[in-house]
Short mmCIF file of C-alpha atoms and ligand atoms in Angstrom, two decimals:
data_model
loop_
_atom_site.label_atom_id
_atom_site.label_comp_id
_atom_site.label_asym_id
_atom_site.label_seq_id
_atom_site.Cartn_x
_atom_site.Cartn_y
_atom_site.Cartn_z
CA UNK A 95 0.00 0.00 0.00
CA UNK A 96 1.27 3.14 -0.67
CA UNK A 97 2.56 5.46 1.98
CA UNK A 98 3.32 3.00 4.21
CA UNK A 99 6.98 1.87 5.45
CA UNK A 100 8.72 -1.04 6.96
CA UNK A 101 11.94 -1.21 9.04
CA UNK A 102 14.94 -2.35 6.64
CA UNK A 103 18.66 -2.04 7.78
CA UNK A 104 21.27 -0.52 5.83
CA UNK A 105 24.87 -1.23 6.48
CA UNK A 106 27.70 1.04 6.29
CA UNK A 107 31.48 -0.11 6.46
CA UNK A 108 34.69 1.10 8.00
CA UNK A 109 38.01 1.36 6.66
CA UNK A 110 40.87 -0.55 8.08
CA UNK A 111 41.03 1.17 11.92
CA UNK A 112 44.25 1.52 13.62
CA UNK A 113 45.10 -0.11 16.65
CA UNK A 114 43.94 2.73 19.04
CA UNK A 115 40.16 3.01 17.48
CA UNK A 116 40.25 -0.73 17.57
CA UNK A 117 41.18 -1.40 21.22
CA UNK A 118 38.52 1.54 22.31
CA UNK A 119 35.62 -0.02 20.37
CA UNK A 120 36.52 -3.68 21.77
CA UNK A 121 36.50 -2.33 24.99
CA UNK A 122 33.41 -0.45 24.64
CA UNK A 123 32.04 -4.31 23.06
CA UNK A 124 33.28 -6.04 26.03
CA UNK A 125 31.67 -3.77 28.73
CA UNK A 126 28.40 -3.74 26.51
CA UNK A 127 28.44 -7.55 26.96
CA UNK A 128 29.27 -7.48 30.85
CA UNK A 129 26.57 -4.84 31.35
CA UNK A 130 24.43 -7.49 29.21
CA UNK A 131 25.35 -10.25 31.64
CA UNK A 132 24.76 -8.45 35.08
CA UNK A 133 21.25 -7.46 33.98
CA UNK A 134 20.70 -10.90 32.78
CA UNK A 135 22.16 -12.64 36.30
CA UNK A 136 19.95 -9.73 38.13
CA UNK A 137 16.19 -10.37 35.96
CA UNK A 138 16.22 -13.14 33.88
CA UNK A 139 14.85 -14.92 37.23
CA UNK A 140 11.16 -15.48 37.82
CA UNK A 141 11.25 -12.98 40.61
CA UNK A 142 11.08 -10.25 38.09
CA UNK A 143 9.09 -11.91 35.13
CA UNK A 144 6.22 -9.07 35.15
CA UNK A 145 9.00 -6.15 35.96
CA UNK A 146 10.18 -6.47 32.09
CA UNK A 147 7.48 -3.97 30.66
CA UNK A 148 8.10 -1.34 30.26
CA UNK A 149 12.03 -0.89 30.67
CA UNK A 150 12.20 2.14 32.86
CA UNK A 151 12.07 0.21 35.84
CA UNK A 152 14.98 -1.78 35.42
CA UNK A 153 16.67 0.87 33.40
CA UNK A 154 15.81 2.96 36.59
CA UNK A 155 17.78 0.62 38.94
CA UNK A 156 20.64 0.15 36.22
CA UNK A 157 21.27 3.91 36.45
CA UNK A 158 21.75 3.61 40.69
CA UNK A 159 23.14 0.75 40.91
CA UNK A 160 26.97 1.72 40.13
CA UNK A 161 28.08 -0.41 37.25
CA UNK A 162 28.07 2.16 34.93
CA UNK A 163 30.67 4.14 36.91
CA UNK A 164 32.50 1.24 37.77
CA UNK A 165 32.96 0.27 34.21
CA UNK A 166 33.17 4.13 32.93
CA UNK A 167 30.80 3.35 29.96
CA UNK A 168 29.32 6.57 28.81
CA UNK A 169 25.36 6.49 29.16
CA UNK A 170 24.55 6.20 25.25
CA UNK A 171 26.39 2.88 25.39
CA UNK A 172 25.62 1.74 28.83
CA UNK A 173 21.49 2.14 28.62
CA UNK A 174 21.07 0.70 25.48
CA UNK A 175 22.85 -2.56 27.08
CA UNK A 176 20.55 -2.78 29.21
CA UNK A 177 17.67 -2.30 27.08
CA UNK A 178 19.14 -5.01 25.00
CA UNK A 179 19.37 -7.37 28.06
CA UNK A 180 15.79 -6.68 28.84
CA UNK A 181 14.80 -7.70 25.45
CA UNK A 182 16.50 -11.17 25.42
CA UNK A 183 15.52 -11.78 28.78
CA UNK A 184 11.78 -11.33 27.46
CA UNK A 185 12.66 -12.92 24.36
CA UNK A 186 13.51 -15.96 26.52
CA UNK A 187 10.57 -16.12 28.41
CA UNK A 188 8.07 -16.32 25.10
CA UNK A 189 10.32 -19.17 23.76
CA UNK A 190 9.88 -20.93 27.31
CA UNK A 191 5.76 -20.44 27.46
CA UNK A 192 5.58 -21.66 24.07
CA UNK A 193 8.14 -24.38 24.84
CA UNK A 194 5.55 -25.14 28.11
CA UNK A 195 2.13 -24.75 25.79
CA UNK A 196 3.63 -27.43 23.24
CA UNK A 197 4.25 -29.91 26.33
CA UNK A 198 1.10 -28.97 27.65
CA UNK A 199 -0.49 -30.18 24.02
CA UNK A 200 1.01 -32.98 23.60
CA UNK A 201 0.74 -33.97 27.37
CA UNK A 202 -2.24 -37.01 27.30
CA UNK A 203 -2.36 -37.46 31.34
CA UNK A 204 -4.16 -33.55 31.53
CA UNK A 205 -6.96 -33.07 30.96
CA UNK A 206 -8.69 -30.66 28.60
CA UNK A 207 -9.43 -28.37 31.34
CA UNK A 208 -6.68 -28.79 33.14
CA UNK A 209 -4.89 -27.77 29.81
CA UNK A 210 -6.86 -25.00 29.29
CA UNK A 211 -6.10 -23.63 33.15
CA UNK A 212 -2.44 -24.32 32.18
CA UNK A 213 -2.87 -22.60 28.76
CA UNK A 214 -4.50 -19.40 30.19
CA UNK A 215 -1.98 -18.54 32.96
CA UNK A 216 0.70 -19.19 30.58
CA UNK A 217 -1.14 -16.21 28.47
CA UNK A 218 -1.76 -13.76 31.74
CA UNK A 219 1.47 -12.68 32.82
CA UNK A 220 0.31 -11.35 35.93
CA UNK A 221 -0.86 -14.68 36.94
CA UNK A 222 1.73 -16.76 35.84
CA UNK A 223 4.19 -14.50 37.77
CA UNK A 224 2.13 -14.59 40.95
CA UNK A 225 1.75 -18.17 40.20
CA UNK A 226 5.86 -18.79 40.03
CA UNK A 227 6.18 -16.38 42.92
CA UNK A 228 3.58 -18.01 45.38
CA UNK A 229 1.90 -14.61 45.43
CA UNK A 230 -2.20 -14.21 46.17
CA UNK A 231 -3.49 -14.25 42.31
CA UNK A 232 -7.34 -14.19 40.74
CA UNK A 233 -8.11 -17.24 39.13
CA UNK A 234 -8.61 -16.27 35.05
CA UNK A 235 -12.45 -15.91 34.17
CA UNK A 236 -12.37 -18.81 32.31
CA UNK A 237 -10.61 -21.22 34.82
CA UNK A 238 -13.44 -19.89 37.69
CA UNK A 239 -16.05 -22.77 36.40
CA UNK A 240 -13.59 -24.95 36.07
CA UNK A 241 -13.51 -27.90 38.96
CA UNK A 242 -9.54 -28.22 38.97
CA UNK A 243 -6.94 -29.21 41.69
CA UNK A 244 -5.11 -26.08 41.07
CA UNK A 245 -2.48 -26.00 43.51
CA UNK A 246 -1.50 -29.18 41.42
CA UNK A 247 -1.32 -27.89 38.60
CA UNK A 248 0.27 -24.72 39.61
CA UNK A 249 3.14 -27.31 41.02
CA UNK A 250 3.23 -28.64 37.36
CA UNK A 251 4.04 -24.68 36.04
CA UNK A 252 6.65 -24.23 38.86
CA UNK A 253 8.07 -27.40 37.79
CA UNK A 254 7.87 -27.19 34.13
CA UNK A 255 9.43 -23.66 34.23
CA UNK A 256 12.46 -24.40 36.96
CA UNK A 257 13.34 -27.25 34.48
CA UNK A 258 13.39 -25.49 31.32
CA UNK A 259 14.25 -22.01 32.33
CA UNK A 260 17.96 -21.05 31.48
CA UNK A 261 19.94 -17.95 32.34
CA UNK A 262 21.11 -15.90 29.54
CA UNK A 263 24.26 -15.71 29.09
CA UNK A 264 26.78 -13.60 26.38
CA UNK A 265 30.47 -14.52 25.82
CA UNK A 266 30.00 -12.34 22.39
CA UNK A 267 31.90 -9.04 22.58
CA UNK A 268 32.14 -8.08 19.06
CA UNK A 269 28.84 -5.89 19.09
CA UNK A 270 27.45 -2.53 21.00
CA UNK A 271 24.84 0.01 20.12
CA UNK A 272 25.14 3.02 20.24
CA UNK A 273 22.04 5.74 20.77
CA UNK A 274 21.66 8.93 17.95
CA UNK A 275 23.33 11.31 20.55
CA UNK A 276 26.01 9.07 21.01
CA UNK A 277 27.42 10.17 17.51
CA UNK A 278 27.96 12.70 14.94
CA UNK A 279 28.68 12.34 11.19
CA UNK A 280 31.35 14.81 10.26
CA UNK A 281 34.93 14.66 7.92
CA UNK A 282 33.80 11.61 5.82
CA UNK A 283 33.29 9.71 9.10
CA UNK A 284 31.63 9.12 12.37
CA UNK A 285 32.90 10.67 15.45
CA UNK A 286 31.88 8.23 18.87
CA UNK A 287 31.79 9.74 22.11
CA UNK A 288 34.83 8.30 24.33
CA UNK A 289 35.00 7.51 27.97
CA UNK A 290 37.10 10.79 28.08
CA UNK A 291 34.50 13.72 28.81
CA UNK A 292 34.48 15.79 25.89
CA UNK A 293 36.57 13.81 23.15
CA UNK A 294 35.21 11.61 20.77
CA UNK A 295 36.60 9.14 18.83
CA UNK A 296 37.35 9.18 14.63
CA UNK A 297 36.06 6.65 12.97
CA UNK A 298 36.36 6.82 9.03
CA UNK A 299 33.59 5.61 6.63
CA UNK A 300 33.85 3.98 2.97
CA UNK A 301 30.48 5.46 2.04
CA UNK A 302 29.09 8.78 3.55
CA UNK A 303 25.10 8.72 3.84
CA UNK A 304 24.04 9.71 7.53
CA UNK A 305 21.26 8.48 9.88
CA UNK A 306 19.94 9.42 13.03
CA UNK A 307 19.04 6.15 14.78
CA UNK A 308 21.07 3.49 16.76
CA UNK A 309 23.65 1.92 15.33
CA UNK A 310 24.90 -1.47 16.05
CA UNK A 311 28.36 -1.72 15.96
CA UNK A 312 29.71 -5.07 14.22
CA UNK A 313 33.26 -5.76 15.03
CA UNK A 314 35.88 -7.29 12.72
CA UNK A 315 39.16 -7.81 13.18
CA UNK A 316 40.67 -4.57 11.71
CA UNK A 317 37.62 -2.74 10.83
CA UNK A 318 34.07 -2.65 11.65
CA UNK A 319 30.36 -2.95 10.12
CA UNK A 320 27.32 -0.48 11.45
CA UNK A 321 23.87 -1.58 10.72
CA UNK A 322 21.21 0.61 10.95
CA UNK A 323 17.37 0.48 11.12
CA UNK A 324 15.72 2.56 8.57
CA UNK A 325 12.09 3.24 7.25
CA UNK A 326 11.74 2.12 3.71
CA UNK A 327 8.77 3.07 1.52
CA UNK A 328 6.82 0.15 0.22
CA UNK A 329 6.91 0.56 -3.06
CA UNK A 330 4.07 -0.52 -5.98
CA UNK A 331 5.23 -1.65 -9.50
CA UNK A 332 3.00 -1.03 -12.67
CA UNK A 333 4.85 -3.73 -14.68
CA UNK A 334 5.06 -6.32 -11.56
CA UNK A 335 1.65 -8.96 -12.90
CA UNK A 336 3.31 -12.37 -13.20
CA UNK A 337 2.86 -15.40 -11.47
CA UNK A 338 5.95 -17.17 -10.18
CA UNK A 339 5.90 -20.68 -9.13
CA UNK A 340 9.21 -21.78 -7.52
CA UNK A 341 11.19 -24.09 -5.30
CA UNK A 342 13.41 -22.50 -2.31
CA UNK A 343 16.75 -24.97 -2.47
CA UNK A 344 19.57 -25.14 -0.43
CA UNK A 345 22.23 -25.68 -3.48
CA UNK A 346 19.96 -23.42 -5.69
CA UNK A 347 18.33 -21.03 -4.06
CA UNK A 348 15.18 -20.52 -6.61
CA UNK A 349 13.96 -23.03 -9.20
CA UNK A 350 11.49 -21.64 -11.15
CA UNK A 351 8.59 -24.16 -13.17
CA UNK A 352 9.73 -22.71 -16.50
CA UNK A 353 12.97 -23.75 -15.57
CA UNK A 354 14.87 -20.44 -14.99
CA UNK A 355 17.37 -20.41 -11.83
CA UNK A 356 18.67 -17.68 -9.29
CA UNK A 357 21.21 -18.20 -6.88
CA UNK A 358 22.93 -21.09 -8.29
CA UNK A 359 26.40 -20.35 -6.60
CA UNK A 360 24.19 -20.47 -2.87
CA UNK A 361 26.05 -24.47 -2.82
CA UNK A 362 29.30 -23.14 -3.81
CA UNK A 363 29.79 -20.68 -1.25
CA UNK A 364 28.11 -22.15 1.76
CA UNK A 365 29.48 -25.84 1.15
CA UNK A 366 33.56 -25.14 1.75
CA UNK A 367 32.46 -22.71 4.61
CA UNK A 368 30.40 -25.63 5.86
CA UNK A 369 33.09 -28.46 5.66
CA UNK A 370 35.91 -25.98 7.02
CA UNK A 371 33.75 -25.02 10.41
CA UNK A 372 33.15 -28.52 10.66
CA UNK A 373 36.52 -29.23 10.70
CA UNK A 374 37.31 -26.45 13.21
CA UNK A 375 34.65 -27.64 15.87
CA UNK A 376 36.78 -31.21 15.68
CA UNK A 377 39.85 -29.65 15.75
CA UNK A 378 38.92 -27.35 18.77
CA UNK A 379 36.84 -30.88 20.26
CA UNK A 380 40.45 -32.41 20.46
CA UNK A 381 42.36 -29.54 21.88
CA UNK A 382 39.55 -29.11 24.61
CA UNK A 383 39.97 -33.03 25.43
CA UNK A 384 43.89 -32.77 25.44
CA UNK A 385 43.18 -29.40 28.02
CA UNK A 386 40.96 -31.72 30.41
CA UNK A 387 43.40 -34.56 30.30
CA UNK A 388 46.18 -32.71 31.36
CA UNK A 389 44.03 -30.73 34.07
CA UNK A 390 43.00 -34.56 35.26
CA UNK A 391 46.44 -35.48 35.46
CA UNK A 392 46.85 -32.11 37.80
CA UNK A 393 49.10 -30.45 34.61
CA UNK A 394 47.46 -27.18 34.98
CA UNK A 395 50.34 -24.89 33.38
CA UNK A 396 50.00 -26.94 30.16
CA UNK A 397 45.85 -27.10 30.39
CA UNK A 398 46.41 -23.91 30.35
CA UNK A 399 48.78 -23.08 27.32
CA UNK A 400 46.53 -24.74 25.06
CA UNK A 401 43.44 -23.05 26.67
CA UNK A 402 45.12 -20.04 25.61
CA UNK A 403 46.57 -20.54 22.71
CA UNK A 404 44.33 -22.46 20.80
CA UNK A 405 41.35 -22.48 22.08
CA UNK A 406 40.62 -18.50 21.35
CA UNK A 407 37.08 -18.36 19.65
CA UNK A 408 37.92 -14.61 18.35
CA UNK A 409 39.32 -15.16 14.76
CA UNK A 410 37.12 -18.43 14.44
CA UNK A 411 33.89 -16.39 15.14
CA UNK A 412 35.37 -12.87 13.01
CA UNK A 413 36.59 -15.12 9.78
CA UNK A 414 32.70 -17.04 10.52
CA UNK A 415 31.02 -13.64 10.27
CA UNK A 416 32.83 -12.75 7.57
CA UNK A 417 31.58 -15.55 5.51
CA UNK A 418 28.21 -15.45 6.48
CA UNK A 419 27.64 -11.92 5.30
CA UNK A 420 28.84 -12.65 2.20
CA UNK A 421 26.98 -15.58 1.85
CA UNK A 422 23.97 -12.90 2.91
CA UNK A 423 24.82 -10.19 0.43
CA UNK A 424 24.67 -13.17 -2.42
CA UNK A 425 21.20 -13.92 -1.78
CA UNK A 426 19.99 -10.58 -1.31
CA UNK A 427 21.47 -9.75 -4.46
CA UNK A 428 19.69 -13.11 -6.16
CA UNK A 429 16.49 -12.18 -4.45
CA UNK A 430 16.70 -8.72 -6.01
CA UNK A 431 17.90 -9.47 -9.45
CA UNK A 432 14.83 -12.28 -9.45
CA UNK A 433 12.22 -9.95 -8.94
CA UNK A 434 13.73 -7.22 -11.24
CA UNK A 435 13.50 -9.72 -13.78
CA UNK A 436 10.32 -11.73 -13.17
CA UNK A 437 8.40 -9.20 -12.37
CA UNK A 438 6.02 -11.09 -10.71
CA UNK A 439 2.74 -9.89 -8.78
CA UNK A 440 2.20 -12.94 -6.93
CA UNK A 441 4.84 -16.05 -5.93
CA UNK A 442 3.82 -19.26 -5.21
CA UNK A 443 6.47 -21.31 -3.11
CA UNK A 444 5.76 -24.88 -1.16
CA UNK A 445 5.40 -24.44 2.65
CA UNK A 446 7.93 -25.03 4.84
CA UNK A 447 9.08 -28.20 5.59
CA UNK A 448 10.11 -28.33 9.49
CA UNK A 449 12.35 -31.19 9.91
CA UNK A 450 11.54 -32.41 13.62
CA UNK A 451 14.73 -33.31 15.70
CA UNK A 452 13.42 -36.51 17.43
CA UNK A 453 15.35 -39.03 15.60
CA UNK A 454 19.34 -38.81 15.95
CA UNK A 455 20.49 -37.89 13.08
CA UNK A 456 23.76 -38.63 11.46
CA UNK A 457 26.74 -36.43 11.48
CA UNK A 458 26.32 -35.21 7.76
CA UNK A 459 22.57 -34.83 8.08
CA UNK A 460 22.76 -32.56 11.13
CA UNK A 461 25.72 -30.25 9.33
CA UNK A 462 23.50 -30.01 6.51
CA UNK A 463 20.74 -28.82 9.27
CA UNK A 464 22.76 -26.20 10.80
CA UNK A 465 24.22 -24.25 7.86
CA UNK A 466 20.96 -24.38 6.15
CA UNK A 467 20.05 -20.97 4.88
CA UNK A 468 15.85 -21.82 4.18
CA UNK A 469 14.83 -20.47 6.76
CA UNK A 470 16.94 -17.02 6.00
CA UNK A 471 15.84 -17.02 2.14
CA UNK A 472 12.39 -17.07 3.16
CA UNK A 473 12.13 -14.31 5.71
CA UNK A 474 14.20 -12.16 3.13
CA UNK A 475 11.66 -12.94 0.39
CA UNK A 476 8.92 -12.37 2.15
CA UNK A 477 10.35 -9.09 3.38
CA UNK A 478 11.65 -7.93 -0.13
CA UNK A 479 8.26 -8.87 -1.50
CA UNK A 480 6.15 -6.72 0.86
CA UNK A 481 8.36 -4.04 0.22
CA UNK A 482 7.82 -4.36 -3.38
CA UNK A 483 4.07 -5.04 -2.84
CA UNK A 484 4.22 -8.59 -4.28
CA UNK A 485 2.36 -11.32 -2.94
CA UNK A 486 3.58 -14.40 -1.53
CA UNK A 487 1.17 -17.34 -1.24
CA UNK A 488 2.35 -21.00 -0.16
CA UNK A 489 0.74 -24.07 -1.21
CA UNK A 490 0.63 -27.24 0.63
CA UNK A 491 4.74 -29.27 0.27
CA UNK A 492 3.35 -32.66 1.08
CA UNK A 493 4.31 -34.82 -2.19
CA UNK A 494 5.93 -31.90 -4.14
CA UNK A 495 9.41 -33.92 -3.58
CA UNK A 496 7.94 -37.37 -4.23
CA UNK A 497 5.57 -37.03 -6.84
CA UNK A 498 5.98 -36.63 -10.84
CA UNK A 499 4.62 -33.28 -12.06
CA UNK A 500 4.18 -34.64 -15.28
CA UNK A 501 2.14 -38.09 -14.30
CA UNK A 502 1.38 -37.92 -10.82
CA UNK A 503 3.12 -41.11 -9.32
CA UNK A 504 5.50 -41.47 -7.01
CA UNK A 505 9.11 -40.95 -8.59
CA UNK A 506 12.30 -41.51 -7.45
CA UNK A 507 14.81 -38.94 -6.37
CA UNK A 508 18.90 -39.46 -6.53
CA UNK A 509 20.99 -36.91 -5.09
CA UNK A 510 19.56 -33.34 -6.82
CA UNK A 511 17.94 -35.67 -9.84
CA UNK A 512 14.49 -36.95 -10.23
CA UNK A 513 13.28 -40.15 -12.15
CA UNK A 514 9.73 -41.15 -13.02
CA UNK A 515 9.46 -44.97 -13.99
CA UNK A 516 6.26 -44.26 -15.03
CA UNK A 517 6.26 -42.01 -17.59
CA UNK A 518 10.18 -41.58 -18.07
CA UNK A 519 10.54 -37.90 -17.46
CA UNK A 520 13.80 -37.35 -15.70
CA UNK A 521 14.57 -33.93 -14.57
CA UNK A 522 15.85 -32.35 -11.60
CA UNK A 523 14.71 -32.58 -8.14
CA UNK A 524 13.99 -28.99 -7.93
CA UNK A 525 12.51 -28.22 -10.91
CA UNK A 526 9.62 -31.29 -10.27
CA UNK A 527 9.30 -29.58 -7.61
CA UNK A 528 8.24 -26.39 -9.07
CA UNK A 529 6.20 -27.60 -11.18
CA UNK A 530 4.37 -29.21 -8.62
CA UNK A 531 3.74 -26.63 -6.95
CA UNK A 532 2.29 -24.82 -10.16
CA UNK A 533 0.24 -28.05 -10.19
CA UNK A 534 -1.35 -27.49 -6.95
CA UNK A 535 -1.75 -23.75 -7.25
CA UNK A 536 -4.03 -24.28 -9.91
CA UNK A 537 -5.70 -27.23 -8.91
CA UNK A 538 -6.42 -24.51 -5.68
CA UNK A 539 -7.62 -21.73 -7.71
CA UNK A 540 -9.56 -24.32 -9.86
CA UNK A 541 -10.53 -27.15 -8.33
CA UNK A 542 -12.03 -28.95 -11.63
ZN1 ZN B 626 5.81 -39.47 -14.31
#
């Protein structure tokens, strides 16, 4: 619709930072991430589970409480640290009631009412708190009519949540933000305000646009990356009135049903990346087991020297980041060039398949798992395509891997290639799969 915005973030890079401007932003990062930690250790606890909204409260007691002073980390760092904190702390508490609603569900010893009760206080925030806390609470309006052993059930919650309830916990201190009077553009850079009253610190800038929100500082290990949230205009397109069926891939990112592909290099540069941080985590595995043996056989010094020398997660994590946003600039730029040259008003992709983690899965399998990128494609469709008013529908996956576009029986797939016995047609895995889900869009739209 027109006139209307969404949040995109732009990113803006530094040039290579000497070793001054480096050590003062790391040791801005690494106080961001222990004010981050105390707030977590101090709220993340039931106690304070209906103090998170709003933020004043704890930002309040932040302010008194002396940290900041200790540390000497200027209030446009230190506040939005805390703010930060609060947010993953109530980040962590939706994942847990969700977490407790899908035990709850699949739980066949409650009751339906008894699930309900559970359900509702999970919802209520006030209760649930009270409930945690052992505090006097109203029973919800629905629960009233219900005939329930309560103090049962509200055993269950306490349990439930004491067992599944984690505390946050950062060892990342790469990253700060920084709030809008915490900076100035000026000189073809951005100066940051220092720990020293009064000076600020230089830090130069490849391209010179300005913004006026907070920026999250990215570190690297001689430079730096700033991403910042800005409103982008949704935009219409006149010309944008095709229909686009497609398959999301992990080797190619986009098969289309006429057979056109985008982002056929997504294999190529996330497979090496893959292989070599697989190779890493064993390498690290056998240093850490080497560490404990020697600490078991009271060796401490040496525990040590490998602890220290090796086992540094620094340049692992910088050279990891690296990759990753240039594995995320690729298929932004495929999403982009795709809709440029599709012009499509509507695409139709096959809904998600969630892979449930019940079953042990081999070692290949669950490295394929972790560096899949599905899950990011989508979201970045879906947000390109509202910003370019397009509209995204999903049809039903079940059989558009298995079944033969062309005859409808069940084919057989080898590696990326698909084989019909049937009828012969032999083709690849994703492109059946496109077509398949053309099939079923208009099989949906006309059911005849
Ligand atoms: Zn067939």
């Amino acid at each position: 619709m027109p006139g209307e915005t969404l949040t995109k973030t732009i990113t803006q890079h530094t040039g290579e930072l000497d070793q001054e401007t480096l050590s003062f932003l790391y040791g801005i990062a690494e106080d961001y991430a222990k004010v981050r930690n105390a707030v977590y250790q101090r709220y993340s606890g039931i106690r304070h589970v209906n103090q998170l909204t709003p933020v004043y409260g704890i930002l309040n007691e932040m302010r008194s409480c002396g940290l900041r002073e200790q540390l000497n980390l200027p209030v446009v760092y230190y506040e939005l640290a805390v703010a930060d904190a609060v947010s993953d702390i109530k980040t962590r508490w939706a994942v847990l009631k969700k977490k407790l609603n899908g035990l709850v569900t699949e739980n066949e010893s409650l009751s339906a009412d008894e699930k309900m009760y559970i359900r509702t206080v999970l919802k209520i925030n006030s209760t649930f708190s009270a409930i945690l806390n052992r505090e006097p609470y109203e029973l919800p309006d629905n629960a009233k009519d219900l005939r329930l052993d309560t103090d049962r059930l509200n055993n269950r919650i306490r349990r439930m949540v004491r067992k599944y309830l984690t505390e946050p916990k950062t060892e990342y201190t790469r990253l700060f933000r920084v709030s809008p009077n915490g900076y100035r553009y000026k000189d073809g850079g951005i100066y940051l305000v220092s720990r020293i009253p009064r000076h600020r610190v230089f830090i130069p800038l490849k391209n010179h646009e300005r913004y006026d929100r907070q920026i999250l500082f990215m570190l690297e290990e001689n430079s730096a990356t700033l991403h910042i949230p800005v409103e982008a205009r949704i935009k219409t397109h006149e010309d944008y009135t095709n229909t686009v069926f497609m398959h999301i891939g992990n080797r190619v990112m986009f098969t289309l049903a006429d057979g056109t592909v985008y982002g056929e290099g997504l294999e190529q540069m996330v497979f090496p990346e893959t292989l070599r941080l697989d190779k890493k985590n064993q390498e690290h595995g056998r240093l850490r087991r080497e560490a404990e043996n020697y600490r078991a056989e009271g060796l401490d010094d040496k525990a040590e020297a490998i602890e220290r020398n090796n086992l540094g997660r620094q340049k692992y994590s910088s050279r990891k980041a690296r990759e990753r946003a240039n594995t995320v600039r690729y298929i932004n730029t495929e999403i982009n060039r795709m809709l440029r040259e599709e012009k499509p008003a509507r695409i139709v992709i096959p809904s998600r398949v969630l892979k449930k983690c019940t079953k042990h899965y081999s070692r290949t399998v669950n490295l394929k798992l972790t560096r899949s990128f599905q899950g990011f494609i989508r979201e970045r469709l879906a947000f390109k395509c509202r910003l370019n008013s397009v509209e995204i529908v999903e049809v039903n996956s079940k059989g558009t891997g298995s079944l033969c576009a062309d005859c409808g029986t069940e084919g057989k797939c080898w590696k990326d290639e698909f084989v019909c016995e049937h009828c012969g047609s032999h083709t690849t895995a994703a492109l059946n799969a496109a077509k398949n889900v053309e099939k079923k869009y208009k099989e949906m739209c006309h059911p005849d």
